JSON list of C-alpha atoms and ligand atoms in Angstrom, two decimals:
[
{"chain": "A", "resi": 1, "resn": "UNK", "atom": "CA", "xyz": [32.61, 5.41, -4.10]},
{"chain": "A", "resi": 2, "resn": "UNK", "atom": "CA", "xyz": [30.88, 2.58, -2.19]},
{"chain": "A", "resi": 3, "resn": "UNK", "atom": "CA", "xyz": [28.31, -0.16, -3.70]},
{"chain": "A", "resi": 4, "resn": "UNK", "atom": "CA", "xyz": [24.98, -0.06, -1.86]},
{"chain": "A", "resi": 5, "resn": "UNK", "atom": "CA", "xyz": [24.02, -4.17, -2.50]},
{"chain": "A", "resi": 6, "resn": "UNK", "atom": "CA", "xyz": [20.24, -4.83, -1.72]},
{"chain": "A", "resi": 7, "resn": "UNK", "atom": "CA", "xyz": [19.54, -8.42, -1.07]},
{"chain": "A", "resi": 8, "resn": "UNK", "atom": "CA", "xyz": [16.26, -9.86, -1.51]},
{"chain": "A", "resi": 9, "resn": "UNK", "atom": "CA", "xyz": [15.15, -13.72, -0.40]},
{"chain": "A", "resi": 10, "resn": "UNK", "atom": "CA", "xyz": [12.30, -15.36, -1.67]},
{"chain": "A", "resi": 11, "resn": "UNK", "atom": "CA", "xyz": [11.33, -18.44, -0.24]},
{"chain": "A", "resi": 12, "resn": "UNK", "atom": "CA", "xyz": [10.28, -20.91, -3.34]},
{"chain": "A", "resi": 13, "resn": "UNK", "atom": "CA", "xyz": [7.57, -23.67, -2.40]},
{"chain": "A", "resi": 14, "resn": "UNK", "atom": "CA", "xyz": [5.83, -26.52, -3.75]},
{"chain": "A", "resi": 15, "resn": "UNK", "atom": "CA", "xyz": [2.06, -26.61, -2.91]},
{"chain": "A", "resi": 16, "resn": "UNK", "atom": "CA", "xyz": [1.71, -29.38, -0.56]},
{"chain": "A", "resi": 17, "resn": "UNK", "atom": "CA", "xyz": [4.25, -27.27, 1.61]},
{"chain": "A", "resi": 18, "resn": "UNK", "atom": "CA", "xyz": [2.16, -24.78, 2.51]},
{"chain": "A", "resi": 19, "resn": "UNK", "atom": "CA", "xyz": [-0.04, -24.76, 4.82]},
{"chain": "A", "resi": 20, "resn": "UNK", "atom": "CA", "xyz": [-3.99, -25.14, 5.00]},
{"chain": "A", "resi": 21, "resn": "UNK", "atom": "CA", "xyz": [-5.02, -21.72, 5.42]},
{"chain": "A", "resi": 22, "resn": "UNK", "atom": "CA", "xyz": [-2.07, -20.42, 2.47]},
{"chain": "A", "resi": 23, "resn": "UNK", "atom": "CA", "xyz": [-3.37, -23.23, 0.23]},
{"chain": "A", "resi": 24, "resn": "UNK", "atom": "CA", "xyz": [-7.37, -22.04, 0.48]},
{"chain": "A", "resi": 25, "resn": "UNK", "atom": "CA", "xyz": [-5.91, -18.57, 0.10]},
{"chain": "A", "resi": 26, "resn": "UNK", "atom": "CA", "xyz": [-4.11, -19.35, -3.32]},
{"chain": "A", "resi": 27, "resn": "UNK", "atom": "CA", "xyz": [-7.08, -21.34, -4.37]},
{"chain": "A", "resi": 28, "resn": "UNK", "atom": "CA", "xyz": [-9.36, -18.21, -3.91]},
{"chain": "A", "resi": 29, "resn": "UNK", "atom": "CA", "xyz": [-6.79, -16.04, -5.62]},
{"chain": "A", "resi": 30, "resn": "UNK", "atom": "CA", "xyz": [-7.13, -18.48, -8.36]},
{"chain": "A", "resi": 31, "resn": "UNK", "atom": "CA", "xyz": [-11.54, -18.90, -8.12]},
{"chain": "A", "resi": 32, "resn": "UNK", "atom": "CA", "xyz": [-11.19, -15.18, -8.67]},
{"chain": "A", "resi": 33, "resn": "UNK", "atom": "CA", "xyz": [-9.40, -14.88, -11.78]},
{"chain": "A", "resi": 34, "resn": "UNK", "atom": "CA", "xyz": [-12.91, -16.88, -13.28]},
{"chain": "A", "resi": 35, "resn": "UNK", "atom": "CA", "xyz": [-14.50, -13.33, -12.80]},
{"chain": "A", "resi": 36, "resn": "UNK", "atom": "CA", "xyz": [-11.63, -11.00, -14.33]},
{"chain": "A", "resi": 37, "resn": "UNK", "atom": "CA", "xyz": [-12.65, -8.37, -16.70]},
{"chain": "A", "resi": 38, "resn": "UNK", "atom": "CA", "xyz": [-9.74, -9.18, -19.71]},
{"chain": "A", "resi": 39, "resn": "UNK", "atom": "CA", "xyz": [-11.38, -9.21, -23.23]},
{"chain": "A", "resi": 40, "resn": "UNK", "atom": "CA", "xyz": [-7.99, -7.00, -24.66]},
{"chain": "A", "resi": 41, "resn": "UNK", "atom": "CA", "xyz": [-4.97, -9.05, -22.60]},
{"chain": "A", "resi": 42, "resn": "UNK", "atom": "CA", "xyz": [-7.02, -12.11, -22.51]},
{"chain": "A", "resi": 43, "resn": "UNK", "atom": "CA", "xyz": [-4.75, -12.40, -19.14]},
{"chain": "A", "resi": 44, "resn": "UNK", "atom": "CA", "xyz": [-6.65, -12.83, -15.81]},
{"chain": "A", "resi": 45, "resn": "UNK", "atom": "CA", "xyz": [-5.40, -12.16, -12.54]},
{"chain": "A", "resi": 46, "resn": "UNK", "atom": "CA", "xyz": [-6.65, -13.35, -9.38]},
{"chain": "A", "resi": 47, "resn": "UNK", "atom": "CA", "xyz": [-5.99, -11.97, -5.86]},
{"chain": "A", "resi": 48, "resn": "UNK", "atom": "CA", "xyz": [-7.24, -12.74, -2.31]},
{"chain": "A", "resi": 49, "resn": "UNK", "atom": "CA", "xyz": [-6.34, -10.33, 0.75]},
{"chain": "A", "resi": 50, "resn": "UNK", "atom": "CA", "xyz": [-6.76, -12.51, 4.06]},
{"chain": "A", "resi": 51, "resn": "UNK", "atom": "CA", "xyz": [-7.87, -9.30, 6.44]},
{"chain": "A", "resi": 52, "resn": "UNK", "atom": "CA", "xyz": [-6.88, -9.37, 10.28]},
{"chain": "A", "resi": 53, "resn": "UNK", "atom": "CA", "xyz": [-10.42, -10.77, 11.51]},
{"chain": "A", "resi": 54, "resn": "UNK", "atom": "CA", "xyz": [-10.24, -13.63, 8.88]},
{"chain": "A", "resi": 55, "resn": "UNK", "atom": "CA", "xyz": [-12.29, -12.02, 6.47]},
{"chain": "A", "resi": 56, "resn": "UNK", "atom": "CA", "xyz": [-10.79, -13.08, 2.67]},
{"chain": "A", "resi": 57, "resn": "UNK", "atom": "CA", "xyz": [-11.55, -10.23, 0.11]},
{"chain": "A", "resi": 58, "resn": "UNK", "atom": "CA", "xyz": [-11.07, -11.20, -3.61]},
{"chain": "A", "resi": 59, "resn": "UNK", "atom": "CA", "xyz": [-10.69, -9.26, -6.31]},
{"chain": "A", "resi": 60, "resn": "UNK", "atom": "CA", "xyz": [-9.77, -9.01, -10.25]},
{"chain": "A", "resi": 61, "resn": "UNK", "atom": "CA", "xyz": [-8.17, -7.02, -13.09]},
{"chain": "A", "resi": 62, "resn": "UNK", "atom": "CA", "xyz": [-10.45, -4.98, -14.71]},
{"chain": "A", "resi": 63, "resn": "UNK", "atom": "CA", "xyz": [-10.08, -3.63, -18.13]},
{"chain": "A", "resi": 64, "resn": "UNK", "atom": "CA", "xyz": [-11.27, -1.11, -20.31]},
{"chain": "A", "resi": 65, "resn": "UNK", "atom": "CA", "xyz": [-10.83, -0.15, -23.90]},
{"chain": "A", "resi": 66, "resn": "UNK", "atom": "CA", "xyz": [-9.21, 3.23, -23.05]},
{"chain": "A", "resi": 67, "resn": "UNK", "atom": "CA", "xyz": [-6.25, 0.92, -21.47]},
{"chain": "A", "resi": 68, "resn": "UNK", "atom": "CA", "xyz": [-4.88, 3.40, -18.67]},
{"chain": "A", "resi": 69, "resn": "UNK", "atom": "CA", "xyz": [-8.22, 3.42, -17.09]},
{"chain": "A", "resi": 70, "resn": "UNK", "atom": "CA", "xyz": [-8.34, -0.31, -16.33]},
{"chain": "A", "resi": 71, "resn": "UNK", "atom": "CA", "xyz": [-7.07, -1.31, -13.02]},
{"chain": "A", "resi": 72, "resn": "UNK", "atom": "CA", "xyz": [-4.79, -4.33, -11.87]},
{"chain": "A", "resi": 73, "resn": "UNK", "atom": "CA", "xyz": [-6.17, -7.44, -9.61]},
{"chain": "A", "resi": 74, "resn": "UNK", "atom": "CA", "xyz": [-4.09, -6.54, -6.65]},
{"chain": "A", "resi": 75, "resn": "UNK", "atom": "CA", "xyz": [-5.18, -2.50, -6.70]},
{"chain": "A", "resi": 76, "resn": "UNK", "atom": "CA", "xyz": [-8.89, -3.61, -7.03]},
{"chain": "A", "resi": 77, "resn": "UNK", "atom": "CA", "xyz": [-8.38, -5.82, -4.51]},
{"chain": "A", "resi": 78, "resn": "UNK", "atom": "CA", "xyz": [-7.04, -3.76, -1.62]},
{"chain": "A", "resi": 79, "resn": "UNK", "atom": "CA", "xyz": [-9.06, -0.83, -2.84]},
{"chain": "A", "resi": 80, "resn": "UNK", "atom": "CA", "xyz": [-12.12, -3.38, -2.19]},
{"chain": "A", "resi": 81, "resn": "UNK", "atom": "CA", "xyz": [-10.74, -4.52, 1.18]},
{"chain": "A", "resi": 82, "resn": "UNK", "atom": "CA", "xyz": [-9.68, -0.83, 2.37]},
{"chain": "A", "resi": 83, "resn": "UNK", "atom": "CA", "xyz": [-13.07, 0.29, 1.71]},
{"chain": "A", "resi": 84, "resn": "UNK", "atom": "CA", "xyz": [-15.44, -2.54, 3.19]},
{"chain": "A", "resi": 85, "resn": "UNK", "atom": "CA", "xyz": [-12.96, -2.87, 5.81]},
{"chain": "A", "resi": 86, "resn": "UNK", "atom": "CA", "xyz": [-10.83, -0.04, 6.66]},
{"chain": "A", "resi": 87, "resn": "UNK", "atom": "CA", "xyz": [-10.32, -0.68, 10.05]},
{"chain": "A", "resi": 88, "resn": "UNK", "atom": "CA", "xyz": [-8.69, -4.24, 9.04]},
{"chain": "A", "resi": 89, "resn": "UNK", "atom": "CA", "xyz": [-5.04, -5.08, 7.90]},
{"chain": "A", "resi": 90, "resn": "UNK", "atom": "CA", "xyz": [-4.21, -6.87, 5.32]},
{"chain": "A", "resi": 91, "resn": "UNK", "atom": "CA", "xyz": [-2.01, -9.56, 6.45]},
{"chain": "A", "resi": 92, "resn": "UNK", "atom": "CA", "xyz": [-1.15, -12.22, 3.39]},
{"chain": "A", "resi": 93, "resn": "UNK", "atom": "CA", "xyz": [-1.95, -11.29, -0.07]},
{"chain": "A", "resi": 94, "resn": "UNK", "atom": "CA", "xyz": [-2.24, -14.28, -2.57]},
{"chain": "A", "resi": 95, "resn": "UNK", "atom": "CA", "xyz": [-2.02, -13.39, -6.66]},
{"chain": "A", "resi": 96, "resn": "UNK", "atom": "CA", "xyz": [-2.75, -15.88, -9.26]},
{"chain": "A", "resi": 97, "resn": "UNK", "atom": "CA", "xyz": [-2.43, -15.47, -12.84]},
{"chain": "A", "resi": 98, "resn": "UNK", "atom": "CA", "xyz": [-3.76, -17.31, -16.18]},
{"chain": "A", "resi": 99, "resn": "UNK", "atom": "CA", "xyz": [-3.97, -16.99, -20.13]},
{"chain": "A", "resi": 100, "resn": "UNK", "atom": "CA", "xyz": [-6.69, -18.99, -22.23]},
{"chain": "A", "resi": 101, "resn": "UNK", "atom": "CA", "xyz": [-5.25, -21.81, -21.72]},
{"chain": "A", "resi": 102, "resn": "UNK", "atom": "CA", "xyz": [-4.20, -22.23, -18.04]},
{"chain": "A", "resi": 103, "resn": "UNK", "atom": "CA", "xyz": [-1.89, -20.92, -15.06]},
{"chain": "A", "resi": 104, "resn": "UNK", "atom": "CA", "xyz": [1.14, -19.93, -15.80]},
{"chain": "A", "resi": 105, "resn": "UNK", "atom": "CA", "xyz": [4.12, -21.95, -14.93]},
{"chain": "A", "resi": 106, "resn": "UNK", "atom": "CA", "xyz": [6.10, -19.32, -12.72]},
{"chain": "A", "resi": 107, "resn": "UNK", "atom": "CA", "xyz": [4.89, -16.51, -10.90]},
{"chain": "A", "resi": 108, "resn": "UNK", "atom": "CA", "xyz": [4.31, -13.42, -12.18]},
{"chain": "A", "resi": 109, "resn": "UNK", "atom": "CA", "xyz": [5.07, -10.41, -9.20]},
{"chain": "A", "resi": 110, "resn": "UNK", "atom": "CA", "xyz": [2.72, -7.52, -9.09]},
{"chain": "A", "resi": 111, "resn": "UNK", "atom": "CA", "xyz": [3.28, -4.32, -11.15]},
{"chain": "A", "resi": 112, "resn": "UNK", "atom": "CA", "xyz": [5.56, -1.44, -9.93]},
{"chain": "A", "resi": 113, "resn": "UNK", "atom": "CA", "xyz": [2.64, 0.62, -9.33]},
{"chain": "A", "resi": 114, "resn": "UNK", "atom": "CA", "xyz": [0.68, -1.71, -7.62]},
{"chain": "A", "resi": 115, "resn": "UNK", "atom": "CA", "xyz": [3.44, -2.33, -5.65]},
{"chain": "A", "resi": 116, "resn": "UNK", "atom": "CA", "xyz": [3.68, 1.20, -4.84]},
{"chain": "A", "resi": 117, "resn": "UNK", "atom": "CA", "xyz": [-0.21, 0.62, -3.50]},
{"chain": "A", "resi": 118, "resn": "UNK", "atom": "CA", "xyz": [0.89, -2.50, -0.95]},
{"chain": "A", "resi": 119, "resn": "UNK", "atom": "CA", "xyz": [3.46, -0.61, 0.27]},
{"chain": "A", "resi": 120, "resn": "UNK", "atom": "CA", "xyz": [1.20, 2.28, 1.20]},
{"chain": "A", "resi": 121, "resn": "UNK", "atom": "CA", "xyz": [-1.11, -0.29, 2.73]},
{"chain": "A", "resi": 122, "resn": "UNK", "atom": "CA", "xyz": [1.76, -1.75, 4.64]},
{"chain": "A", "resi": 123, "resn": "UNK", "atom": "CA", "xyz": [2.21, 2.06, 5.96]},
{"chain": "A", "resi": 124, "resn": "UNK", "atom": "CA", "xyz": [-1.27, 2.79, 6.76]},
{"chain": "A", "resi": 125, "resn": "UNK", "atom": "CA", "xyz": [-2.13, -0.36, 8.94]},
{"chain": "A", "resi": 126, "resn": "UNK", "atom": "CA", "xyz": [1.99, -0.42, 10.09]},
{"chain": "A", "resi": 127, "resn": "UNK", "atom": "CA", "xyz": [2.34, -4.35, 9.35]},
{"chain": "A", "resi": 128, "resn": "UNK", "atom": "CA", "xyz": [3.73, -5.94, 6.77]},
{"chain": "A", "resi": 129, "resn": "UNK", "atom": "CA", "xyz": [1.74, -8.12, 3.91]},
{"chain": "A", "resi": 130, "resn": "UNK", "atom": "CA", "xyz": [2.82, -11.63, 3.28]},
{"chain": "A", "resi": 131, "resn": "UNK", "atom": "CA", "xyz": [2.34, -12.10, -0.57]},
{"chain": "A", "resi": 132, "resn": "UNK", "atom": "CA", "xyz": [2.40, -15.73, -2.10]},
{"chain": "A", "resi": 133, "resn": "UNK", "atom": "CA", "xyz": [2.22, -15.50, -6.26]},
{"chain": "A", "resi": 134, "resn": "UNK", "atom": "CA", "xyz": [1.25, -18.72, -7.48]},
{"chain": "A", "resi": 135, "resn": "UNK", "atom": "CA", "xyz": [3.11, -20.73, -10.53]},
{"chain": "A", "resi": 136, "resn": "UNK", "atom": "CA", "xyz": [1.85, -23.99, -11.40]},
{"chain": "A", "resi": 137, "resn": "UNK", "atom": "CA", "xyz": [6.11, -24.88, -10.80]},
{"chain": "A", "resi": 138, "resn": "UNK", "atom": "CA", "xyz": [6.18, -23.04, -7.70]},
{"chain": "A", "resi": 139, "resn": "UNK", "atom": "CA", "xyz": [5.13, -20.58, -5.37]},
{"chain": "A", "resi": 140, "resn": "UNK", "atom": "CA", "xyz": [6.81, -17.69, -3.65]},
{"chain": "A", "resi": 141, "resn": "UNK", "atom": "CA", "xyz": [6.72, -16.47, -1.17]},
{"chain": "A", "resi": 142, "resn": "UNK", "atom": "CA", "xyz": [7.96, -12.58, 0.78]},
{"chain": "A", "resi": 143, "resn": "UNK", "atom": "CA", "xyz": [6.89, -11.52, 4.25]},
{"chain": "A", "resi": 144, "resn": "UNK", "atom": "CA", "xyz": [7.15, -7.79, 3.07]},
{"chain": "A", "resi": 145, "resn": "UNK", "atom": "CA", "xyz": [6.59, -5.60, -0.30]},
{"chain": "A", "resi": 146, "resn": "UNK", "atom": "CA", "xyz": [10.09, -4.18, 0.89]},
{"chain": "A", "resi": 147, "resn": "UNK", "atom": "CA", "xyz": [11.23, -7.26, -0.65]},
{"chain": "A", "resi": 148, "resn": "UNK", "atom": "CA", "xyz": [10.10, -6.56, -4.01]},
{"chain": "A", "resi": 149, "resn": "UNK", "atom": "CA", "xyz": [10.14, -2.37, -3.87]},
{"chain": "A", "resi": 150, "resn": "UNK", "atom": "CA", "xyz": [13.54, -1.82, -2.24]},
{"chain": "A", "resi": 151, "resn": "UNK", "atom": "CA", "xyz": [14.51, 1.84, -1.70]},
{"chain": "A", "resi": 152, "resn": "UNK", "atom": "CA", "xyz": [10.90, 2.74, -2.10]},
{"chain": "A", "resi": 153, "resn": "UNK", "atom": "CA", "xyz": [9.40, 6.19, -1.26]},
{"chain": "A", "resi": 154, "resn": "UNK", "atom": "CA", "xyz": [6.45, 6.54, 1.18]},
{"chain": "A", "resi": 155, "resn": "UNK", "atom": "CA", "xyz": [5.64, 9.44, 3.18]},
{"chain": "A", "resi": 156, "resn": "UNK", "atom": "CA", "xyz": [8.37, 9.20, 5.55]},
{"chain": "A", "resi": 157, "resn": "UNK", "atom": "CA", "xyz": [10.16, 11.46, 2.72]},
{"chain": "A", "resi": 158, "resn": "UNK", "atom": "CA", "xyz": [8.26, 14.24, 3.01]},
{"chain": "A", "resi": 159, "resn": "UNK", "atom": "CA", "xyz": [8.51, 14.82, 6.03]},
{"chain": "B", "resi": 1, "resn": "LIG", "atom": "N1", "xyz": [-2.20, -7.29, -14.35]},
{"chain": "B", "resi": 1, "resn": "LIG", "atom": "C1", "xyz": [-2.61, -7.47, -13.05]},
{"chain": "B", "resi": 1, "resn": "LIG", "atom": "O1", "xyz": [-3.81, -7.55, -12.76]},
{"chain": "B", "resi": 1, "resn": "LIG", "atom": "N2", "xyz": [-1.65, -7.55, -12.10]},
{"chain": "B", "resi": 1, "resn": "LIG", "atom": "C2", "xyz": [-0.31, -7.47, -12.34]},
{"chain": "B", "resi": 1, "resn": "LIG", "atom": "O2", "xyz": [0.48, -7.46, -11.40]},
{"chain": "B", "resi": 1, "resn": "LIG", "atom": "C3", "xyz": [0.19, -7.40, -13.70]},
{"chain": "B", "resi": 1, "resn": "LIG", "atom": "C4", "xyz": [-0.83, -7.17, -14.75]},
{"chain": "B", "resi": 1, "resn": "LIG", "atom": "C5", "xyz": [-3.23, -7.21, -15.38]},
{"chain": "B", "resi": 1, "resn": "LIG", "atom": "C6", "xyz": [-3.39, -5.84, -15.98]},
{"chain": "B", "resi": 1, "resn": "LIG", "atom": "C7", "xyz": [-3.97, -6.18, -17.32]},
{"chain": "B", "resi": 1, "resn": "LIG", "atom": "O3", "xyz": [-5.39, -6.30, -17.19]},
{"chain": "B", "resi": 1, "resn": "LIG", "atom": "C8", "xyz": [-3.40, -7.54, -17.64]},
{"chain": "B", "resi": 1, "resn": "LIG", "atom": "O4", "xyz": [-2.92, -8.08, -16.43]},
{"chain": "B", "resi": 1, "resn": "LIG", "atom": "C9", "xyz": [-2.28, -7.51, -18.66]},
{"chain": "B", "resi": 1, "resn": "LIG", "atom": "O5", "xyz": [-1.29, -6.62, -18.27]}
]
């Protein structure tokens, strides 16, 4: 028997650290959770897809009242982007996140299955996404979904 250790870094920022472009990015992440669709959660999530030609794509959860039919920010978002844009990578994704009553303090990282959707986007346009999840104590940051779906299955597997 052998242990198999996976290591993950994420790189923890203030705001002022980042730059320009990241900052306008996490500010549209967070413009867009004004237009979630929440009434059950009352939790709105934000996210902005900066595209290879410098197009920024936003989009928001989505619910419904039968609850597996709503959709996450970060699926409607690349759904959104893949579709107006399909010939364009996505190269940062930025996700923000808010009750009632403001941001939340720490990030929260995206769903397992929405995960499972970056990852296939990394595939399709073969380049990683940059995601930056905004906390009002911090932001992180990972330069790949690997980081946060390690030993993931794409279609490599089936082949
Ligand atoms: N949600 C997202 O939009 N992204 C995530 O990564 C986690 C959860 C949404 C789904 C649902 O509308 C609400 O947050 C509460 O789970």
């Amino acid at each position: 028997m052998k242990d198999l250790t996976i290591t993950t870094v994420i790189k923890v920022y203030q705001l002022h650290e980042l730059d320009q472009a990241d900052q306008e990015l996490l500010l549209a992440a967070k413009e867009a959770t004004k237009r979630s669709y929440a009434p059950y959660s009352h939790f709105s999530v934000g996210a902005a897809a900066l595209l290879g030609n410098g197009v920024v794509v936003t989009g928001t959860n989505q619910e419904n009242a039968a609850y597996p039919s709503g959709l996450c920010a970060e699926r409607t978002t690349l759904f959104y982007a893949n579709s107006q844009h399909p010939d364009q990578p996505v190269v940062t994704l930025a996700i923000a996140a808010r009750t009632e009553r403001d941001f939340i303090e720490v990030p929260i990282p995206p769903c397992g299955a929405c995960r499972q959707v970056i990852l296939e986007t990394e595939k399709r346009y073969k380049q990683p996404i940059r995601i930056l999840l905004y906390g009002k104590e911090a932001i992180y940051e990972v330069n790949s979904i690997c980081d946060l779906l390690p030993l993931s299955f794409d279609a490599s597997a089936m082949e």
